[in-house]
PDB file of N, CA and C in Angstrom:
ATOM      1  N   UNK P   1       0.839  -1.177   0.000  1.00 87.00           N
ATOM      2  CA  UNK P   1       0.000   0.000   0.000  1.00 87.00           C
ATOM      3  C   UNK P   1       0.886   1.244   0.000  1.00 87.00           C
ATOM      4  N   UNK P   2       0.473   2.236  -0.728  1.00 93.00           N
ATOM      5  CA  UNK P   2       1.228   3.486  -0.827  1.00 93.00           C
ATOM      6  C   UNK P   2       0.760   4.485   0.219  1.00 93.00           C
ATOM      7  N   UNK P   3       1.679   5.283   0.675  1.00 96.00           N
ATOM      8  CA  UNK P   3       1.350   6.371   1.598  1.00 96.00           C
ATOM      9  C   UNK P   3       1.297   7.682   0.828  1.00 96.00           C
ATOM     10  N   UNK P   4       0.304   8.488   1.106  1.00 95.00           N
ATOM     11  CA  UNK P   4       0.196   9.821   0.520  1.00 95.00           C
ATOM     12  C   UNK P   4       0.685  10.818   1.557  1.00 95.00           C
ATOM     13  N   UNK P   5       1.814  11.458   1.258  1.00 97.00           N
ATOM     14  CA  UNK P   5       2.440  12.380   2.206  1.00 97.00           C
ATOM     15  C   UNK P   5       2.259  13.808   1.697  1.00 97.00           C
ATOM     16  N   UNK P   6       1.482  14.629   2.381  1.00 98.00           N
ATOM     17  CA  UNK P   6       1.347  16.022   1.957  1.00 98.00           C
ATOM     18  C   UNK P   6       2.681  16.745   2.114  1.00 98.00           C
ATOM     19  N   UNK P   7       3.084  17.459   1.074  1.00 98.00           N
ATOM     20  CA  UNK P   7       4.366  18.172   1.108  1.00 98.00           C
ATOM     21  C   UNK P   7       4.201  19.671   0.916  1.00 98.00           C
ATOM     22  N   UNK P   8       2.981  20.129   0.697  1.00 98.00           N
ATOM     23  CA  UNK P   8       2.758  21.559   0.528  1.00 98.00           C
ATOM     24  C   UNK P   8       1.531  21.827  -0.308  1.00 98.00           C
ATOM     25  N   UNK P   9       1.436  23.054  -0.758  1.00 97.00           N
ATOM     26  CA  UNK P   9       0.313  23.453  -1.603  1.00 97.00           C
ATOM     27  C   UNK P   9       0.836  24.267  -2.775  1.00 97.00           C
ATOM     28  N   UNK P  10       0.088  24.222  -3.866  1.00 96.00           N
ATOM     29  CA  UNK P  10       0.453  24.963  -5.077  1.00 96.00           C
ATOM     30  C   UNK P  10      -0.545  26.094  -5.261  1.00 96.00           C
ATOM     31  N   UNK P  11      -0.029  27.274  -5.558  1.00 97.00           N
ATOM     32  CA  UNK P  11      -0.875  28.440  -5.821  1.00 97.00           C
ATOM     33  C   UNK P  11      -0.523  29.016  -7.180  1.00 97.00           C
ATOM     34  N   UNK P  12      -1.532  29.503  -7.884  1.00 96.00           N
ATOM     35  CA  UNK P  12      -1.293  30.233  -9.124  1.00 96.00           C
ATOM     36  C   UNK P  12      -1.069  31.696  -8.794  1.00 96.00           C
ATOM     37  N   UNK P  13      -0.144  32.311  -9.496  1.00 97.00           N
ATOM     38  CA  UNK P  13       0.146  33.731  -9.316  1.00 97.00           C
ATOM     39  C   UNK P  13      -0.506  34.476 -10.475  1.00 97.00           C
ATOM     40  N   UNK P  14      -1.327  35.458 -10.143  1.00 96.00           N
ATOM     41  CA  UNK P  14      -2.054  36.211 -11.161  1.00 96.00           C
ATOM     42  C   UNK P  14      -1.647  37.671 -11.109  1.00 96.00           C
ATOM     43  N   UNK P  15      -1.424  38.229 -12.280  1.00 96.00           N
ATOM     44  CA  UNK P  15      -1.189  39.666 -12.420  1.00 96.00           C
ATOM     45  C   UNK P  15      -2.311  40.196 -13.302  1.00 96.00           C
ATOM     46  N   UNK P  16      -3.179  40.989 -12.704  1.00 94.00           N
ATOM     47  CA  UNK P  16      -4.344  41.467 -13.444  1.00 94.00           C
ATOM     48  C   UNK P  16      -5.264  40.294 -13.733  1.00 94.00           C
ATOM     49  N   UNK P  17      -5.547  40.062 -14.992  1.00 94.00           N
ATOM     50  CA  UNK P  17      -6.413  38.963 -15.405  1.00 94.00           C
ATOM     51  C   UNK P  17      -5.629  37.775 -15.940  1.00 94.00           C
ATOM     52  N   UNK P  18      -4.309  37.810 -15.855  1.00 96.00           N
ATOM     53  CA  UNK P  18      -3.483  36.767 -16.457  1.00 96.00           C
ATOM     54  C   UNK P  18      -2.704  35.997 -15.387  1.00 96.00           C
ATOM     55  N   UNK P  19      -2.730  34.667 -15.485  1.00 96.00           N
ATOM     56  CA  UNK P  19      -1.894  33.840 -14.621  1.00 96.00           C
ATOM     57  C   UNK P  19      -0.481  33.860 -15.170  1.00 96.00           C
ATOM     58  N   UNK P  20       0.489  34.188 -14.316  1.00 97.00           N
ATOM     59  CA  UNK P  20       1.857  34.358 -14.795  1.00 97.00           C
ATOM     60  C   UNK P  20       2.823  33.324 -14.241  1.00 97.00           C
ATOM     61  N   UNK P  21       2.446  32.633 -13.179  1.00 97.00           N
ATOM     62  CA  UNK P  21       3.373  31.681 -12.579  1.00 97.00           C
ATOM     63  C   UNK P  21       2.624  30.817 -11.575  1.00 97.00           C
ATOM     64  N   UNK P  22       3.358  29.930 -10.925  1.00 96.00           N
ATOM     65  CA  UNK P  22       2.813  29.192  -9.798  1.00 96.00           C
ATOM     66  C   UNK P  22       3.871  29.149  -8.703  1.00 96.00           C
ATOM     67  N   UNK P  23       3.423  28.894  -7.500  1.00 97.00           N
ATOM     68  CA  UNK P  23       4.321  28.893  -6.351  1.00 97.00           C
ATOM     69  C   UNK P  23       3.967  27.719  -5.451  1.00 97.00           C
ATOM     70  N   UNK P  24       4.990  27.082  -4.913  1.00 97.00           N
ATOM     71  CA  UNK P  24       4.790  25.962  -4.001  1.00 97.00           C
ATOM     72  C   UNK P  24       5.162  26.405  -2.597  1.00 97.00           C
ATOM     73  N   UNK P  25       4.241  26.228  -1.678  1.00 98.00           N
ATOM     74  CA  UNK P  25       4.501  26.491  -0.264  1.00 98.00           C
ATOM     75  C   UNK P  25       4.697  25.139   0.409  1.00 98.00           C
ATOM     76  N   UNK P  26       5.957  24.802   0.704  1.00 98.00           N
ATOM     77  CA  UNK P  26       6.270  23.520   1.329  1.00 98.00           C
ATOM     78  C   UNK P  26       5.805  23.524   2.782  1.00 98.00           C
ATOM     79  N   UNK P  27       5.411  22.357   3.266  1.00 98.00           N
ATOM     80  CA  UNK P  27       4.981  22.264   4.662  1.00 98.00           C
ATOM     81  C   UNK P  27       6.060  21.592   5.513  1.00 98.00           C
ATOM     82  N   UNK P  28       5.691  21.200   6.725  1.00 98.00           N
ATOM     83  CA  UNK P  28       6.661  20.654   7.684  1.00 98.00           C
ATOM     84  C   UNK P  28       7.214  19.290   7.282  1.00 98.00           C
ATOM     85  N   UNK P  29       6.616  18.621   6.297  1.00 98.00           N
ATOM     86  CA  UNK P  29       7.147  17.335   5.839  1.00 98.00           C
ATOM     87  C   UNK P  29       8.371  17.490   4.941  1.00 98.00           C
ATOM     88  N   UNK P  30       8.641  18.708   4.484  1.00 98.00           N
ATOM     89  CA  UNK P  30       9.851  18.996   3.708  1.00 98.00           C
ATOM     90  C   UNK P  30      10.820  19.675   4.670  1.00 98.00           C
ATOM     91  N   UNK P  31      11.875  18.945   5.024  1.00 98.00           N
ATOM     92  CA  UNK P  31      12.759  19.392   6.106  1.00 98.00           C
ATOM     93  C   UNK P  31      13.832  20.381   5.687  1.00 98.00           C
ATOM     94  N   UNK P  32      14.213  20.373   4.410  1.00 98.00           N
ATOM     95  CA  UNK P  32      15.324  21.228   3.989  1.00 98.00           C
ATOM     96  C   UNK P  32      15.273  21.433   2.478  1.00 98.00           C
ATOM     97  N   UNK P  33      16.250  22.150   1.949  1.00 98.00           N
ATOM     98  CA  UNK P  33      16.285  22.462   0.519  1.00 98.00           C
ATOM     99  C   UNK P  33      16.461  21.202  -0.331  1.00 98.00           C
ATOM    100  N   UNK P  34      17.226  20.242   0.167  1.00 98.00           N
ATOM    101  CA  UNK P  34      17.379  18.982  -0.568  1.00 98.00           C
ATOM    102  C   UNK P  34      16.032  18.268  -0.694  1.00 98.00           C
ATOM    103  N   UNK P  35      15.242  18.298   0.371  1.00 98.00           N
ATOM    104  CA  UNK P  35      13.903  17.720   0.319  1.00 98.00           C
ATOM    105  C   UNK P  35      13.018  18.435  -0.687  1.00 98.00           C
ATOM    106  N   UNK P  36      13.138  19.756  -0.751  1.00 98.00           N
ATOM    107  CA  UNK P  36      12.368  20.527  -1.729  1.00 98.00           C
ATOM    108  C   UNK P  36      12.767  20.146  -3.147  1.00 98.00           C
ATOM    109  N   UNK P  37      14.064  19.945  -3.369  1.00 98.00           N
ATOM    110  CA  UNK P  37      14.547  19.535  -4.696  1.00 98.00           C
ATOM    111  C   UNK P  37      13.992  18.159  -5.057  1.00 98.00           C
ATOM    112  N   UNK P  38      13.973  17.247  -4.104  1.00 98.00           N
ATOM    113  CA  UNK P  38      13.437  15.906  -4.359  1.00 98.00           C
ATOM    114  C   UNK P  38      11.962  15.988  -4.737  1.00 98.00           C
ATOM    115  N   UNK P  39      11.199  16.805  -4.025  1.00 98.00           N
ATOM    116  CA  UNK P  39       9.779  16.974  -4.341  1.00 98.00           C
ATOM    117  C   UNK P  39       9.612  17.539  -5.747  1.00 98.00           C
ATOM    118  N   UNK P  40      10.361  18.587  -6.080  1.00 97.00           N
ATOM    119  CA  UNK P  40      10.227  19.205  -7.400  1.00 97.00           C
ATOM    120  C   UNK P  40      10.689  18.273  -8.510  1.00 97.00           C
ATOM    121  N   UNK P  41      11.729  17.475  -8.262  1.00 98.00           N
ATOM    122  CA  UNK P  41      12.151  16.477  -9.253  1.00 98.00           C
ATOM    123  C   UNK P  41      11.048  15.456  -9.500  1.00 98.00           C
ATOM    124  N   UNK P  42      10.374  15.027  -8.442  1.00 97.00           N
ATOM    125  CA  UNK P  42       9.281  14.071  -8.591  1.00 97.00           C
ATOM    126  C   UNK P  42       8.121  14.689  -9.365  1.00 97.00           C
ATOM    127  N   UNK P  43       7.801  15.949  -9.075  1.00 96.00           N
ATOM    128  CA  UNK P  43       6.737  16.640  -9.813  1.00 96.00           C
ATOM    129  C   UNK P  43       7.098  16.728 -11.291  1.00 96.00           C
ATOM    130  N   UNK P  44       8.336  17.102 -11.586  1.00 97.00           N
ATOM    131  CA  UNK P  44       8.774  17.200 -12.984  1.00 97.00           C
ATOM    132  C   UNK P  44       8.685  15.845 -13.670  1.00 97.00           C
ATOM    133  N   UNK P  45       9.109  14.801 -12.985  1.00 98.00           N
ATOM    134  CA  UNK P  45       9.037  13.449 -13.538  1.00 98.00           C
ATOM    135  C   UNK P  45       7.581  13.066 -13.824  1.00 98.00           C
ATOM    136  N   UNK P  46       6.700  13.341 -12.891  1.00 97.00           N
ATOM    137  CA  UNK P  46       5.288  13.010 -13.072  1.00 97.00           C
ATOM    138  C   UNK P  46       4.664  13.797 -14.220  1.00 97.00           C
ATOM    139  N   UNK P  47       5.054  15.059 -14.381  1.00 96.00           N
ATOM    140  CA  UNK P  47       4.503  15.886 -15.459  1.00 96.00           C
ATOM    141  C   UNK P  47       4.912  15.393 -16.841  1.00 96.00           C
ATOM    142  N   UNK P  48       5.932  14.555 -16.919  1.00 97.00           N
ATOM    143  CA  UNK P  48       6.331  13.960 -18.194  1.00 97.00           C
ATOM    144  C   UNK P  48       5.449  12.780 -18.578  1.00 97.00           C
ATOM    145  N   UNK P  49       4.557  12.367 -17.702  1.00 97.00           N
ATOM    146  CA  UNK P  49       3.692  11.215 -17.951  1.00 97.00           C
ATOM    147  C   UNK P  49       2.268  11.674 -18.248  1.00 97.00           C
ATOM    148  N   UNK P  50       1.810  11.428 -19.472  1.00 97.00           N
ATOM    149  CA  UNK P  50       0.438  11.813 -19.810  1.00 97.00           C
ATOM    150  C   UNK P  50      -0.570  11.000 -19.000  1.00 97.00           C
ATOM    151  N   UNK P  51      -0.224   9.782 -18.624  1.00 97.00           N
ATOM    152  CA  UNK P  51      -1.125   8.981 -17.788  1.00 97.00           C
ATOM    153  C   UNK P  51      -1.289   9.621 -16.410  1.00 97.00           C
ATOM    154  N   UNK P  52      -0.200  10.109 -15.841  1.00 96.00           N
ATOM    155  CA  UNK P  52      -0.284  10.768 -14.533  1.00 96.00           C
ATOM    156  C   UNK P  52      -1.099  12.049 -14.640  1.00 96.00           C
ATOM    157  N   UNK P  53      -0.839  12.828 -15.680  1.00 96.00           N
ATOM    158  CA  UNK P  53      -1.590  14.074 -15.873  1.00 96.00           C
ATOM    159  C   UNK P  53      -3.079  13.770 -15.989  1.00 96.00           C
ATOM    160  N   UNK P  54      -3.423  12.757 -16.785  1.00 97.00           N
ATOM    161  CA  UNK P  54      -4.827  12.385 -16.943  1.00 97.00           C
ATOM    162  C   UNK P  54      -5.439  11.968 -15.617  1.00 97.00           C
ATOM    163  N   UNK P  55      -4.715  11.177 -14.835  1.00 96.00           N
ATOM    164  CA  UNK P  55      -5.259  10.739 -13.544  1.00 96.00           C
ATOM    165  C   UNK P  55      -5.492  11.923 -12.612  1.00 96.00           C
ATOM    166  N   UNK P  56      -4.636  12.929 -12.671  1.00 96.00           N
ATOM    167  CA  UNK P  56      -4.818  14.112 -11.832  1.00 96.00           C
ATOM    168  C   UNK P  56      -5.989  14.959 -12.312  1.00 96.00           C
ATOM    169  N   UNK P  57      -6.118  15.116 -13.623  1.00 96.00           N
ATOM    170  CA  UNK P  57      -7.227  15.891 -14.185  1.00 96.00           C
ATOM    171  C   UNK P  57      -8.559  15.237 -13.831  1.00 96.00           C
ATOM    172  N   UNK P  58      -8.591  13.913 -13.836  1.00 97.00           N
ATOM    173  CA  UNK P  58      -9.839  13.211 -13.552  1.00 97.00           C
ATOM    174  C   UNK P  58     -10.295  13.386 -12.106  1.00 97.00           C
ATOM    175  N   UNK P  59      -9.418  13.830 -11.216  1.00 95.00           N
ATOM    176  CA  UNK P  59      -9.826  14.066  -9.827  1.00 95.00           C
ATOM    177  C   UNK P  59     -10.450  15.447  -9.633  1.00 95.00           C
ATOM    178  N   UNK P  60     -10.343  16.306 -10.630  1.00 94.00           N
ATOM    179  CA  UNK P  60     -10.905  17.659 -10.523  1.00 94.00           C
ATOM    180  C   UNK P  60     -12.425  17.592 -10.619  1.00 94.00           C
ATOM    181  N   UNK P  61     -13.120  18.392  -9.823  1.00 93.00           N
ATOM    182  CA  UNK P  61     -14.585  18.386  -9.886  1.00 93.00           C
ATOM    183  C   UNK P  61     -15.080  19.014 -11.184  1.00 93.00           C
ATOM    184  N   UNK P  62     -16.268  18.603 -11.606  1.00 92.00           N
ATOM    185  CA  UNK P  62     -16.901  19.163 -12.803  1.00 92.00           C
ATOM    186  C   UNK P  62     -17.991  20.129 -12.376  1.00 92.00           C
ATOM    187  N   UNK P  63     -17.579  21.284 -11.906  1.00 89.00           N
ATOM    188  CA  UNK P  63     -18.538  22.301 -11.467  1.00 89.00           C
ATOM    189  C   UNK P  63     -18.832  23.254 -12.614  1.00 89.00           C
ATOM    190  N   UNK P  64     -20.083  23.659 -12.699  1.00 85.00           N
ATOM    191  CA  UNK P  64     -20.468  24.675 -13.672  1.00 85.00           C
ATOM    192  C   UNK P  64     -20.123  26.041 -13.099  1.00 85.00           C
ATOM    193  N   UNK P  65     -19.476  26.861 -13.900  1.00 77.00           N
ATOM    194  CA  UNK P  65     -19.125  28.216 -13.483  1.00 77.00           C
ATOM    195  C   UNK P  65     -19.920  29.159 -14.366  1.00 77.00           C
ATOM    196  N   UNK P  66     -20.903  29.822 -13.778  1.00 75.00           N
ATOM    197  CA  UNK P  66     -21.835  30.625 -14.564  1.00 75.00           C
ATOM    198  C   UNK P  66     -21.245  31.943 -15.034  1.00 75.00           C
ATOM    199  N   UNK P  67     -20.237  32.469 -14.342  1.00 66.00           N
ATOM    200  CA  UNK P  67     -19.709  33.768 -14.735  1.00 66.00           C
ATOM    201  C   UNK P  67     -18.422  33.664 -15.551  1.00 66.00           C
ATOM    202  N   UNK P  68     -18.061  32.479 -15.977  1.00 58.00           N
ATOM    203  CA  UNK P  68     -16.841  32.316 -16.774  1.00 58.00           C
ATOM    204  C   UNK P  68     -17.087  32.806 -18.191  1.00 58.00           C
ATOM    205  N   UNK P  69     -16.122  33.513 -18.714  1.00 62.00           N
ATOM    206  CA  UNK P  69     -16.193  33.995 -20.082  1.00 62.00           C
ATOM    207  C   UNK P  69     -15.017  33.426 -20.851  1.00 62.00           C
ATOM    208  N   UNK P  70     -15.301  32.900 -22.026  1.00 62.00           N
ATOM    209  CA  UNK P  70     -14.248  32.348 -22.868  1.00 62.00           C
ATOM    210  C   UNK P  70     -13.869  33.402 -23.890  1.00 62.00           C
ATOM    211  N   UNK P  71     -12.593  33.764 -23.882  1.00 66.00           N
ATOM    212  CA  UNK P  71     -12.100  34.709 -24.874  1.00 66.00           C
ATOM    213  C   UNK P  71     -11.339  33.929 -25.926  1.00 66.00           C
ATOM    214  N   UNK P  72     -11.741  34.098 -27.161  1.00 64.00           N
ATOM    215  CA  UNK P  72     -11.084  33.390 -28.254  1.00 64.00           C
ATOM    216  C   UNK P  72     -10.232  34.370 -29.032  1.00 64.00           C
ATOM    217  N   UNK P  73      -9.041  33.912 -29.367  1.00 70.00           N
ATOM    218  CA  UNK P  73      -8.142  34.716 -30.174  1.00 70.00           C
ATOM    219  C   UNK P  73      -7.737  33.915 -31.395  1.00 70.00           C
ATOM    220  N   UNK P  74      -7.391  34.606 -32.442  1.00 65.00           N
ATOM    221  CA  UNK P  74      -6.891  33.927 -33.634  1.00 65.00           C
ATOM    222  C   UNK P  74      -7.989  33.708 -34.649  1.00 65.00           C
ATOM    223  N   UNK P  75      -7.648  32.986 -35.695  1.00 64.00           N
ATOM    224  CA  UNK P  75      -8.532  32.729 -36.814  1.00 64.00           C
ATOM    225  C   UNK P  75      -9.445  31.559 -36.482  1.00 64.00           C
ATOM    226  N   UNK P  76     -10.733  31.834 -36.323  1.00 61.00           N
ATOM    227  CA  UNK P  76     -11.679  30.771 -36.011  1.00 61.00           C
ATOM    228  C   UNK P  76     -12.472  30.342 -37.237  1.00 61.00           C
ATOM    229  N   UNK P  77     -12.180  30.925 -38.416  1.00 66.00           N
ATOM    230  CA  UNK P  77     -12.948  30.594 -39.609  1.00 66.00           C
ATOM    231  C   UNK P  77     -12.239  29.619 -40.523  1.00 66.00           C
ATOM    232  N   UNK P  78     -10.932  29.505 -40.431  1.00 63.00           N
ATOM    233  CA  UNK P  78     -10.216  28.619 -41.342  1.00 63.00           C
ATOM    234  C   UNK P  78     -10.252  27.184 -40.847  1.00 63.00           C
ATOM    235  N   UNK P  79     -10.059  26.257 -41.772  1.00 61.00           N
ATOM    236  CA  UNK P  79     -10.050  24.836 -41.462  1.00 61.00           C
ATOM    237  C   UNK P  79      -8.666  24.456 -40.939  1.00 61.00           C
ATOM    238  N   UNK P  80      -8.555  23.928 -39.726  1.00 61.00           N
ATOM    239  CA  UNK P  80      -7.247  23.593 -39.176  1.00 61.00           C
ATOM    240  C   UNK P  80      -6.587  22.412 -39.875  1.00 61.00           C
ATOM    241  N   UNK P  81      -7.357  21.598 -40.599  1.00 60.00           N
ATOM    242  CA  UNK P  81      -6.806  20.453 -41.315  1.00 60.00           C
ATOM    243  C   UNK P  81      -6.971  20.684 -42.808  1.00 60.00           C
ATOM    244  N   UNK P  82      -5.902  21.126 -43.505  1.00 57.00           N
ATOM    245  CA  UNK P  82      -6.027  21.443 -44.928  1.00 57.00           C
ATOM    246  C   UNK P  82      -6.298  20.218 -45.788  1.00 57.00           C
ATOM    247  N   UNK P  83      -6.131  19.006 -45.267  1.00 59.00           N
ATOM    248  CA  UNK P  83      -6.395  17.809 -46.060  1.00 59.00           C
ATOM    249  C   UNK P  83      -7.888  17.520 -46.161  1.00 59.00           C
ATOM    250  N   UNK P  84      -8.694  18.230 -45.377  1.00 52.00           N
ATOM    251  CA  UNK P  84     -10.137  18.036 -45.404  1.00 52.00           C
ATOM    252  C   UNK P  84     -10.761  19.227 -46.103  1.00 52.00           C
ATOM    253  N   UNK P  85     -11.530  18.954 -47.149  1.00 53.00           N
ATOM    254  CA  UNK P  85     -12.203  20.015 -47.889  1.00 53.00           C
ATOM    255  C   UNK P  85     -13.479  20.380 -47.148  1.00 53.00           C
ATOM    256  N   UNK P  86     -13.513  21.583 -46.598  1.00 48.00           N
ATOM    257  CA  UNK P  86     -14.665  21.983 -45.791  1.00 48.00           C
ATOM    258  C   UNK P  86     -15.871  22.369 -46.633  1.00 48.00           C
ATOM    259  N   UNK P  87     -15.728  22.445 -47.971  1.00 50.00           N
ATOM    260  CA  UNK P  87     -16.864  22.838 -48.806  1.00 50.00           C
ATOM    261  C   UNK P  87     -17.768  21.668 -49.129  1.00 50.00           C
ATOM    262  N   UNK P  88     -17.319  20.433 -48.857  1.00 50.00           N
ATOM    263  CA  UNK P  88     -18.152  19.276 -49.134  1.00 50.00           C
ATOM    264  C   UNK P  88     -18.003  18.760 -50.548  1.00 50.00           C
ATOM    265  N   UNK P  89     -17.110  19.338 -51.352  1.00 50.00           N
ATOM    266  CA  UNK P  89     -16.902  18.920 -52.733  1.00 50.00           C
ATOM    267  C   UNK P  89     -15.741  17.945 -52.837  1.00 50.00           C
ATOM    268  N   UNK P  90     -15.692  16.947 -52.006  1.00 49.00           N
ATOM    269  CA  UNK P  90     -14.582  16.010 -52.032  1.00 49.00           C
ATOM    270  C   UNK P  90     -14.732  15.064 -53.207  1.00 49.00           C
ATOM    271  N   UNK P  91     -13.599  14.674 -53.800  1.00 51.00           N
ATOM    272  CA  UNK P  91     -13.574  13.758 -54.932  1.00 51.00           C
ATOM    273  C   UNK P  91     -13.803  12.346 -54.420  1.00 51.00           C
ATOM    274  N   UNK P  92     -14.925  11.734 -54.787  1.00 50.00           N
ATOM    275  CA  UNK P  92     -15.238  10.392 -54.308  1.00 50.00           C
ATOM    276  C   UNK P  92     -14.638   9.319 -55.190  1.00 50.00           C
ATOM    277  N   UNK P  93     -13.979   9.688 -56.321  1.00 52.00           N
ATOM    278  CA  UNK P  93     -13.365   8.710 -57.217  1.00 52.00           C
ATOM    279  C   UNK P  93     -11.958   8.347 -56.792  1.00 52.00           C
ATOM    280  N   UNK P  94     -11.421   8.970 -55.772  1.00 45.00           N
ATOM    281  CA  UNK P  94     -10.033   8.742 -55.374  1.00 45.00           C
ATOM    282  C   UNK P  94      -9.844   7.410 -54.713  1.00 45.00           C
TER     283      UNK P  94
END
């Protein structure tokens, strides 16, 4: 059986309306700077695993946020896949 040892908390740093960084506040289970390095190395290692990322995302709640606004930037009219003809005139003899 695995033990889950809390080592701190992660906070997002926001400037105005934009998130610019994150910060880790280590707790009493991290005794020194070497311990902090070990924790950060483990986090970096885990972030390289899409399976780990997926497992963490799946623990997040699915709450509806009524005041959230989605801002879209860039070209939303062009077809992102040029191999697909968006006009529907595809050659069926190919």
